[in-house]
mmCIF file of N, CA and C in Angstrom:
data_model
loop_
_atom_site.group_PDB
_atom_site.id
_atom_site.type_symbol
_atom_site.label_atom_id
_atom_site.label_comp_id
_atom_site.label_asym_id
_atom_site.label_seq_id
_atom_site.Cartn_x
_atom_site.Cartn_y
_atom_site.Cartn_z
ATOM 1 N N UNK D 1 -106.652 57.764 -1.924
ATOM 2 C CA UNK D 1 -107.224 59.235 -1.901
ATOM 3 C C UNK D 1 -108.517 59.201 -2.646
ATOM 4 N N UNK D 2 -109.626 59.412 -2.061
ATOM 5 C CA UNK D 2 -110.885 59.350 -2.571
ATOM 6 C C UNK D 2 -111.149 60.418 -3.627
ATOM 7 N N UNK D 3 -110.450 61.584 -3.389
ATOM 8 C CA UNK D 3 -110.643 62.758 -4.302
ATOM 9 C C UNK D 3 -110.035 62.457 -5.657
ATOM 10 N N UNK D 4 -109.050 61.532 -5.591
ATOM 11 C CA UNK D 4 -108.308 61.121 -6.924
ATOM 12 C C UNK D 4 -108.971 60.036 -7.654
ATOM 13 N N UNK D 5 -109.932 59.355 -7.089
ATOM 14 C CA UNK D 5 -110.599 58.283 -7.658
ATOM 15 C C UNK D 5 -111.258 58.652 -9.065
ATOM 16 N N UNK D 6 -110.817 57.927 -10.129
ATOM 17 C CA UNK D 6 -111.540 58.266 -11.475
ATOM 18 C C UNK D 6 -112.300 56.958 -11.875
ATOM 19 N N UNK D 7 -111.823 55.752 -11.663
ATOM 20 C CA UNK D 7 -112.585 54.651 -12.080
ATOM 21 C C UNK D 7 -112.747 53.644 -10.923
ATOM 22 N N UNK D 8 -113.938 52.930 -10.986
ATOM 23 C CA UNK D 8 -114.158 51.979 -9.987
ATOM 24 C C UNK D 8 -115.036 50.763 -10.483
ATOM 25 N N UNK D 9 -114.552 49.530 -10.609
ATOM 26 C CA UNK D 9 -115.381 48.447 -11.087
ATOM 27 C C UNK D 9 -115.342 47.499 -9.897
ATOM 28 N N UNK D 10 -116.555 47.259 -9.346
ATOM 29 C CA UNK D 10 -116.776 46.314 -8.323
ATOM 30 C C UNK D 10 -117.913 45.350 -8.711
ATOM 31 N N UNK D 11 -118.084 45.310 -10.094
ATOM 32 C CA UNK D 11 -119.160 44.416 -10.507
ATOM 33 C C UNK D 11 -119.215 43.047 -10.183
ATOM 34 N N UNK D 12 -120.321 42.497 -9.913
ATOM 35 C CA UNK D 12 -120.485 41.128 -9.466
ATOM 36 C C UNK D 12 -119.577 40.707 -8.487
ATOM 37 N N UNK D 13 -119.625 41.501 -7.363
ATOM 38 C CA UNK D 13 -118.947 41.180 -6.106
ATOM 39 C C UNK D 13 -119.801 41.090 -5.045
ATOM 40 N N UNK D 14 -119.437 40.957 -3.826
ATOM 41 C CA UNK D 14 -120.301 40.737 -2.629
ATOM 42 C C UNK D 14 -120.191 42.121 -1.941
ATOM 43 N N UNK D 15 -119.742 43.178 -2.280
ATOM 44 C CA UNK D 15 -119.761 44.488 -1.788
ATOM 45 C C UNK D 15 -121.219 44.942 -1.529
ATOM 46 N N UNK D 16 -121.300 45.635 -0.306
ATOM 47 C CA UNK D 16 -122.562 46.156 0.143
ATOM 48 C C UNK D 16 -122.404 47.540 0.756
ATOM 49 N N UNK D 17 -123.314 48.366 0.739
ATOM 50 C CA UNK D 17 -123.346 49.692 1.266
ATOM 51 C C UNK D 17 -124.170 50.739 0.462
ATOM 52 N N UNK D 18 -123.932 51.992 0.812
ATOM 53 C CA UNK D 18 -124.758 53.054 0.205
ATOM 54 C C UNK D 18 -123.759 53.766 -0.705
ATOM 55 N N UNK D 19 -124.376 54.248 -1.918
ATOM 56 C CA UNK D 19 -123.682 55.017 -2.956
ATOM 57 C C UNK D 19 -123.326 56.340 -2.320
ATOM 58 N N UNK D 20 -123.853 56.790 -1.170
ATOM 59 C CA UNK D 20 -123.699 58.144 -0.854
ATOM 60 C C UNK D 20 -122.076 58.356 -0.490
ATOM 61 N N UNK D 21 -121.430 57.356 -0.400
ATOM 62 C CA UNK D 21 -119.995 57.621 -0.162
ATOM 63 C C UNK D 21 -119.191 58.200 -1.399
ATOM 64 N N UNK D 22 -120.041 58.149 -2.610
ATOM 65 C CA UNK D 22 -119.240 58.769 -3.698
ATOM 66 C C UNK D 22 -119.342 60.268 -3.720
ATOM 67 N N UNK D 23 -120.010 60.867 -2.752
ATOM 68 C CA UNK D 23 -119.908 62.230 -2.503
ATOM 69 C C UNK D 23 -118.379 62.663 -2.387
ATOM 70 N N UNK D 24 -117.602 61.922 -1.867
ATOM 71 C CA UNK D 24 -116.224 62.097 -1.594
ATOM 72 C C UNK D 24 -115.376 61.886 -2.756
ATOM 73 N N UNK D 25 -116.061 61.445 -3.895
ATOM 74 C CA UNK D 25 -115.178 61.131 -5.218
ATOM 75 C C UNK D 25 -115.742 62.002 -6.223
ATOM 76 N N UNK D 26 -115.483 63.322 -6.297
ATOM 77 C CA UNK D 26 -116.059 64.213 -7.246
ATOM 78 C C UNK D 26 -115.385 64.001 -8.660
ATOM 79 N N UNK D 27 -114.292 63.488 -8.799
ATOM 80 C CA UNK D 27 -113.653 63.379 -9.964
ATOM 81 C C UNK D 27 -113.937 62.001 -10.710
ATOM 82 N N UNK D 28 -114.762 61.181 -10.142
ATOM 83 C CA UNK D 28 -115.196 59.849 -10.644
ATOM 84 C C UNK D 28 -115.726 59.986 -11.999
ATOM 85 N N UNK D 29 -115.159 59.125 -13.059
ATOM 86 C CA UNK D 29 -115.612 59.105 -14.388
ATOM 87 C C UNK D 29 -116.200 57.965 -14.831
ATOM 88 N N UNK D 30 -115.891 56.854 -14.243
ATOM 89 C CA UNK D 30 -116.398 55.545 -14.618
ATOM 90 C C UNK D 30 -116.667 54.682 -13.428
ATOM 91 N N UNK D 31 -117.919 54.293 -13.306
ATOM 92 C CA UNK D 31 -118.334 53.442 -12.119
ATOM 93 C C UNK D 31 -119.268 52.223 -12.573
ATOM 94 N N UNK D 32 -118.738 51.164 -12.117
ATOM 95 C CA UNK D 32 -119.634 49.847 -12.386
ATOM 96 C C UNK D 32 -119.896 49.112 -11.134
ATOM 97 N N UNK D 33 -121.006 48.995 -10.830
ATOM 98 C CA UNK D 33 -121.505 48.212 -9.599
ATOM 99 C C UNK D 33 -122.519 47.101 -10.063
ATOM 100 N N UNK D 34 -122.454 46.631 -11.360
ATOM 101 C CA UNK D 34 -123.357 45.859 -11.967
ATOM 102 C C UNK D 34 -123.430 44.510 -10.997
ATOM 103 N N UNK D 35 -124.695 44.154 -10.682
ATOM 104 C CA UNK D 35 -125.013 42.782 -10.058
ATOM 105 C C UNK D 35 -124.557 42.873 -8.520
ATOM 106 N N UNK D 36 -124.338 44.040 -8.071
ATOM 107 C CA UNK D 36 -124.064 44.295 -6.521
ATOM 108 C C UNK D 36 -125.359 44.481 -5.863
ATOM 109 N N UNK D 37 -125.964 43.437 -5.518
ATOM 110 C CA UNK D 37 -127.418 43.444 -5.208
ATOM 111 C C UNK D 37 -127.666 44.044 -3.828
ATOM 112 N N UNK D 38 -126.616 44.290 -2.963
ATOM 113 C CA UNK D 38 -126.613 44.892 -1.678
ATOM 114 C C UNK D 38 -126.351 46.360 -1.694
ATOM 115 N N UNK D 39 -126.136 47.009 -2.839
ATOM 116 C CA UNK D 39 -125.814 48.438 -2.890
ATOM 117 C C UNK D 39 -127.166 49.115 -2.981
ATOM 118 N N UNK D 40 -127.213 50.349 -2.200
ATOM 119 C CA UNK D 40 -128.517 50.927 -2.047
ATOM 120 C C UNK D 40 -128.067 52.474 -2.110
ATOM 121 N N UNK D 41 -128.999 53.334 -2.088
ATOM 122 C CA UNK D 41 -128.862 54.777 -2.011
ATOM 123 C C UNK D 41 -129.541 55.495 -3.204
ATOM 124 N N UNK D 42 -129.471 56.821 -3.005
ATOM 125 C CA UNK D 42 -130.128 57.650 -4.020
ATOM 126 C C UNK D 42 -129.156 58.272 -5.107
ATOM 127 N N UNK D 43 -129.445 58.105 -6.346
ATOM 128 C CA UNK D 43 -128.615 58.547 -7.421
ATOM 129 C C UNK D 43 -128.344 60.022 -7.386
ATOM 130 N N UNK D 44 -129.050 60.728 -6.538
ATOM 131 C CA UNK D 44 -128.871 62.323 -6.340
ATOM 132 C C UNK D 44 -127.435 62.509 -5.970
ATOM 133 N N UNK D 45 -126.628 61.475 -5.469
ATOM 134 C CA UNK D 45 -125.339 61.740 -4.884
ATOM 135 C C UNK D 45 -124.399 62.068 -6.200
ATOM 136 N N UNK D 46 -124.880 61.883 -7.552
ATOM 137 C CA UNK D 46 -124.084 62.122 -8.606
ATOM 138 C C UNK D 46 -124.355 63.465 -9.256
ATOM 139 N N UNK D 47 -125.229 64.251 -8.483
ATOM 140 C CA UNK D 47 -125.463 65.623 -9.163
ATOM 141 C C UNK D 47 -124.359 66.530 -9.412
ATOM 142 N N UNK D 48 -123.357 66.324 -8.681
ATOM 143 C CA UNK D 48 -122.114 67.149 -8.897
ATOM 144 C C UNK D 48 -120.929 66.522 -9.607
ATOM 145 N N UNK D 49 -121.104 65.444 -10.136
ATOM 146 C CA UNK D 49 -120.137 64.578 -10.763
ATOM 147 C C UNK D 49 -120.369 64.892 -12.242
ATOM 148 N N UNK D 50 -119.583 65.981 -12.498
ATOM 149 C CA UNK D 50 -119.851 66.573 -13.866
ATOM 150 C C UNK D 50 -118.961 65.753 -14.884
ATOM 151 N N UNK D 51 -117.878 65.116 -14.398
ATOM 152 C CA UNK D 51 -116.948 64.429 -15.333
ATOM 153 C C UNK D 51 -117.423 62.910 -15.415
ATOM 154 N N UNK D 52 -118.464 62.604 -14.872
ATOM 155 C CA UNK D 52 -119.006 61.189 -14.925
ATOM 156 C C UNK D 52 -119.428 60.925 -16.381
ATOM 157 N N UNK D 53 -118.787 59.726 -16.916
ATOM 158 C CA UNK D 53 -118.988 59.284 -18.180
ATOM 159 C C UNK D 53 -119.923 57.981 -18.348
ATOM 160 N N UNK D 54 -119.555 57.049 -17.355
ATOM 161 C CA UNK D 54 -120.404 55.791 -17.216
ATOM 162 C C UNK D 54 -120.736 55.567 -15.813
ATOM 163 N N UNK D 55 -122.004 55.274 -15.657
ATOM 164 C CA UNK D 55 -122.624 54.696 -14.380
ATOM 165 C C UNK D 55 -123.282 53.458 -14.544
ATOM 166 N N UNK D 56 -122.737 52.386 -14.289
ATOM 167 C CA UNK D 56 -123.414 51.033 -14.548
ATOM 168 C C UNK D 56 -123.844 50.620 -13.196
ATOM 169 N N UNK D 57 -125.070 50.681 -12.999
ATOM 170 C CA UNK D 57 -125.783 50.278 -11.727
ATOM 171 C C UNK D 57 -126.876 49.353 -11.676
ATOM 172 N N UNK D 58 -126.860 48.481 -12.797
ATOM 173 C CA UNK D 58 -127.991 47.633 -12.970
ATOM 174 C C UNK D 58 -128.043 46.534 -11.910
ATOM 175 N N UNK D 59 -129.188 46.172 -11.678
ATOM 176 C CA UNK D 59 -129.475 45.177 -10.652
ATOM 177 C C UNK D 59 -128.819 45.463 -9.151
ATOM 178 N N UNK D 60 -128.840 46.689 -8.973
ATOM 179 C CA UNK D 60 -128.657 47.172 -7.424
ATOM 180 C C UNK D 60 -130.061 47.525 -7.009
ATOM 181 N N UNK D 61 -129.843 48.176 -5.720
ATOM 182 C CA UNK D 61 -131.135 48.645 -5.140
ATOM 183 C C UNK D 61 -131.025 50.304 -5.064
ATOM 184 N N UNK D 62 -130.224 50.881 -5.874
ATOM 185 C CA UNK D 62 -130.228 52.380 -5.870
ATOM 186 C C UNK D 62 -131.667 53.023 -6.399
ATOM 187 N N UNK D 63 -131.954 54.086 -6.094
ATOM 188 C CA UNK D 63 -133.196 54.697 -6.333
ATOM 189 C C UNK D 63 -133.021 56.135 -6.674
ATOM 190 N N UNK D 64 -133.913 56.894 -7.168
ATOM 191 C CA UNK D 64 -133.894 58.319 -7.183
ATOM 192 C C UNK D 64 -134.457 58.863 -8.625
ATOM 193 N N UNK D 65 -134.332 60.160 -8.816
ATOM 194 C CA UNK D 65 -134.834 60.877 -9.829
ATOM 195 C C UNK D 65 -133.849 60.816 -11.068
ATOM 196 N N UNK D 66 -134.094 60.443 -12.247
ATOM 197 C CA UNK D 66 -133.115 60.230 -13.271
ATOM 198 C C UNK D 66 -132.862 61.637 -13.751
ATOM 199 N N UNK D 67 -133.411 62.722 -13.345
ATOM 200 C CA UNK D 67 -133.158 64.111 -13.822
ATOM 201 C C UNK D 67 -131.784 64.440 -13.197
ATOM 202 N N UNK D 68 -131.328 63.765 -12.304
ATOM 203 C CA UNK D 68 -130.011 64.228 -11.697
ATOM 204 C C UNK D 68 -128.835 64.212 -12.653
ATOM 205 N N UNK D 69 -129.127 63.627 -13.779
ATOM 206 C CA UNK D 69 -128.113 63.468 -14.807
ATOM 207 C C UNK D 69 -128.252 64.557 -15.919
ATOM 208 N N UNK D 70 -129.278 65.458 -15.709
ATOM 209 C CA UNK D 70 -129.650 66.653 -16.669
ATOM 210 C C UNK D 70 -128.435 67.368 -17.199
ATOM 211 N N UNK D 71 -127.582 67.693 -16.396
ATOM 212 C CA UNK D 71 -126.408 68.595 -16.860
ATOM 213 C C UNK D 71 -125.137 67.940 -16.904
ATOM 214 N N UNK D 72 -125.169 66.755 -17.182
ATOM 215 C CA UNK D 72 -123.948 65.827 -17.401
ATOM 216 C C UNK D 72 -123.676 65.623 -18.873
ATOM 217 N N UNK D 73 -123.109 66.689 -19.517
ATOM 218 C CA UNK D 73 -123.094 66.638 -21.021
ATOM 219 C C UNK D 73 -122.138 65.710 -21.609
ATOM 220 N N UNK D 74 -121.118 65.188 -20.724
ATOM 221 C CA UNK D 74 -120.277 64.276 -21.058
ATOM 222 C C UNK D 74 -120.626 62.777 -20.902
ATOM 223 N N UNK D 75 -121.745 62.577 -20.298
ATOM 224 C CA UNK D 75 -122.267 61.372 -19.901
ATOM 225 C C UNK D 75 -122.427 60.462 -21.163
ATOM 226 N N UNK D 76 -121.903 59.177 -21.156
ATOM 227 C CA UNK D 76 -121.974 58.282 -22.324
ATOM 228 C C UNK D 76 -122.898 57.159 -22.135
ATOM 229 N N UNK D 77 -122.862 56.546 -20.991
ATOM 230 C CA UNK D 77 -123.733 55.421 -20.529
ATOM 231 C C UNK D 77 -124.167 55.390 -19.077
ATOM 232 N N UNK D 78 -125.404 55.172 -19.156
ATOM 233 C CA UNK D 78 -126.018 54.876 -17.817
ATOM 234 C C UNK D 78 -126.935 53.597 -17.823
ATOM 235 N N UNK D 79 -126.753 52.679 -16.968
ATOM 236 C CA UNK D 79 -127.561 51.472 -16.839
ATOM 237 C C UNK D 79 -128.127 51.313 -15.467
ATOM 238 N N UNK D 80 -129.468 51.436 -15.378
ATOM 239 C CA UNK D 80 -130.157 51.399 -14.273
ATOM 240 C C UNK D 80 -131.251 50.222 -14.336
ATOM 241 N N UNK D 81 -131.083 49.372 -15.122
ATOM 242 C CA UNK D 81 -131.915 48.160 -15.380
ATOM 243 C C UNK D 81 -132.060 47.457 -14.126
ATOM 244 N N UNK D 82 -133.301 47.239 -13.699
ATOM 245 C CA UNK D 82 -133.558 46.283 -12.628
ATOM 246 C C UNK D 82 -133.278 46.912 -11.175
ATOM 247 N N UNK D 83 -133.243 48.236 -11.181
ATOM 248 C CA UNK D 83 -132.782 48.895 -10.006
ATOM 249 C C UNK D 83 -134.035 49.073 -9.139
ATOM 250 N N UNK D 84 -133.959 49.913 -7.956
ATOM 251 C CA UNK D 84 -135.055 50.230 -7.040
ATOM 252 C C UNK D 84 -136.020 51.052 -7.770
ATOM 253 N N UNK D 85 -136.385 52.162 -7.119
ATOM 254 C CA UNK D 85 -137.519 52.959 -7.660
ATOM 255 C C UNK D 85 -136.758 54.252 -8.375
ATOM 256 N N UNK D 86 -136.794 54.022 -9.677
ATOM 257 C CA UNK D 86 -136.158 55.227 -10.583
ATOM 258 C C UNK D 86 -137.212 55.950 -11.027
ATOM 259 N N UNK D 87 -137.310 57.292 -10.736
ATOM 260 C CA UNK D 87 -138.425 58.095 -11.141
ATOM 261 C C UNK D 87 -137.833 59.267 -12.000
ATOM 262 N N UNK D 88 -138.832 60.130 -12.535
ATOM 263 C CA UNK D 88 -138.504 61.088 -13.438
ATOM 264 C C UNK D 88 -138.877 60.882 -14.759
ATOM 265 N N UNK D 89 -138.752 61.843 -15.636
ATOM 266 C CA UNK D 89 -139.180 61.856 -17.087
ATOM 267 C C UNK D 89 -137.966 61.065 -17.852
ATOM 268 N N UNK D 90 -138.060 59.767 -18.104
ATOM 269 C CA UNK D 90 -137.093 59.144 -18.618
ATOM 270 C C UNK D 90 -136.867 59.397 -20.281
ATOM 271 N N UNK D 91 -138.014 59.725 -20.846
ATOM 272 C CA UNK D 91 -137.995 60.103 -22.196
ATOM 273 C C UNK D 91 -137.239 61.488 -22.356
ATOM 274 N N UNK D 92 -137.618 62.423 -21.590
ATOM 275 C CA UNK D 92 -137.020 63.738 -21.541
ATOM 276 C C UNK D 92 -135.569 63.756 -21.334
ATOM 277 N N UNK D 93 -134.968 62.834 -20.448
ATOM 278 C CA UNK D 93 -133.574 62.839 -20.201
ATOM 279 C C UNK D 93 -132.881 62.165 -21.366
ATOM 280 N N UNK D 94 -133.481 61.176 -21.900
ATOM 281 C CA UNK D 94 -132.968 60.467 -23.132
ATOM 282 C C UNK D 94 -132.836 61.489 -24.304
ATOM 283 N N UNK D 95 -133.790 62.372 -24.442
ATOM 284 C CA UNK D 95 -133.831 63.296 -25.439
ATOM 285 C C UNK D 95 -132.722 64.367 -25.182
ATOM 286 N N UNK D 96 -132.587 64.876 -24.090
ATOM 287 C CA UNK D 96 -131.677 65.887 -23.670
ATOM 288 C C UNK D 96 -130.236 65.405 -23.778
ATOM 289 N N UNK D 97 -129.970 64.212 -23.315
ATOM 290 C CA UNK D 97 -128.686 63.738 -23.464
ATOM 291 C C UNK D 97 -128.597 62.610 -24.716
ATOM 292 N N UNK D 98 -128.963 62.942 -25.797
ATOM 293 C CA UNK D 98 -129.144 62.256 -26.983
ATOM 294 C C UNK D 98 -127.930 61.179 -27.244
ATOM 295 N N UNK D 99 -126.757 61.824 -26.956
ATOM 296 C CA UNK D 99 -125.394 61.073 -27.160
ATOM 297 C C UNK D 99 -125.164 59.970 -26.087
ATOM 298 N N UNK D 100 -125.991 59.981 -25.016
ATOM 299 C CA UNK D 100 -125.811 59.049 -24.066
ATOM 300 C C UNK D 100 -126.764 57.712 -24.124
ATOM 301 N N UNK D 101 -126.243 56.578 -23.894
ATOM 302 C CA UNK D 101 -126.938 55.323 -23.958
ATOM 303 C C UNK D 101 -127.518 55.099 -22.644
ATOM 304 N N UNK D 102 -128.819 55.186 -22.565
ATOM 305 C CA UNK D 102 -129.545 54.952 -21.325
ATOM 306 C C UNK D 102 -130.255 53.495 -21.219
ATOM 307 N N UNK D 103 -130.061 52.762 -20.217
ATOM 308 C CA UNK D 103 -130.767 51.457 -19.938
ATOM 309 C C UNK D 103 -131.502 51.766 -18.776
ATOM 310 N N UNK D 104 -132.789 51.779 -18.848
ATOM 311 C CA UNK D 104 -133.558 52.096 -17.670
ATOM 312 C C UNK D 104 -134.720 51.177 -17.578
#
């Protein structure tokens, strides 16, 4: 049941696809897709994931505006190192979510 999914770690696997599928997982808290080079999509899919604590997406092909995480007060870690086109005011989001560790 995707609605019940809380944690998913597919790091360093051959998985492919678009992160838009996570719109069906609103309770997702921890996501790790590190080194999944064929993962694509817009991080805007996480706009309503208010319980998200960790999003490790480094070295994927995801893109989008970092401000999507603005209202995620419980966010602890976001890793977008080496991703596609990540836009937005990175300094502002780091300041606003000062307890969150960002790698961009």
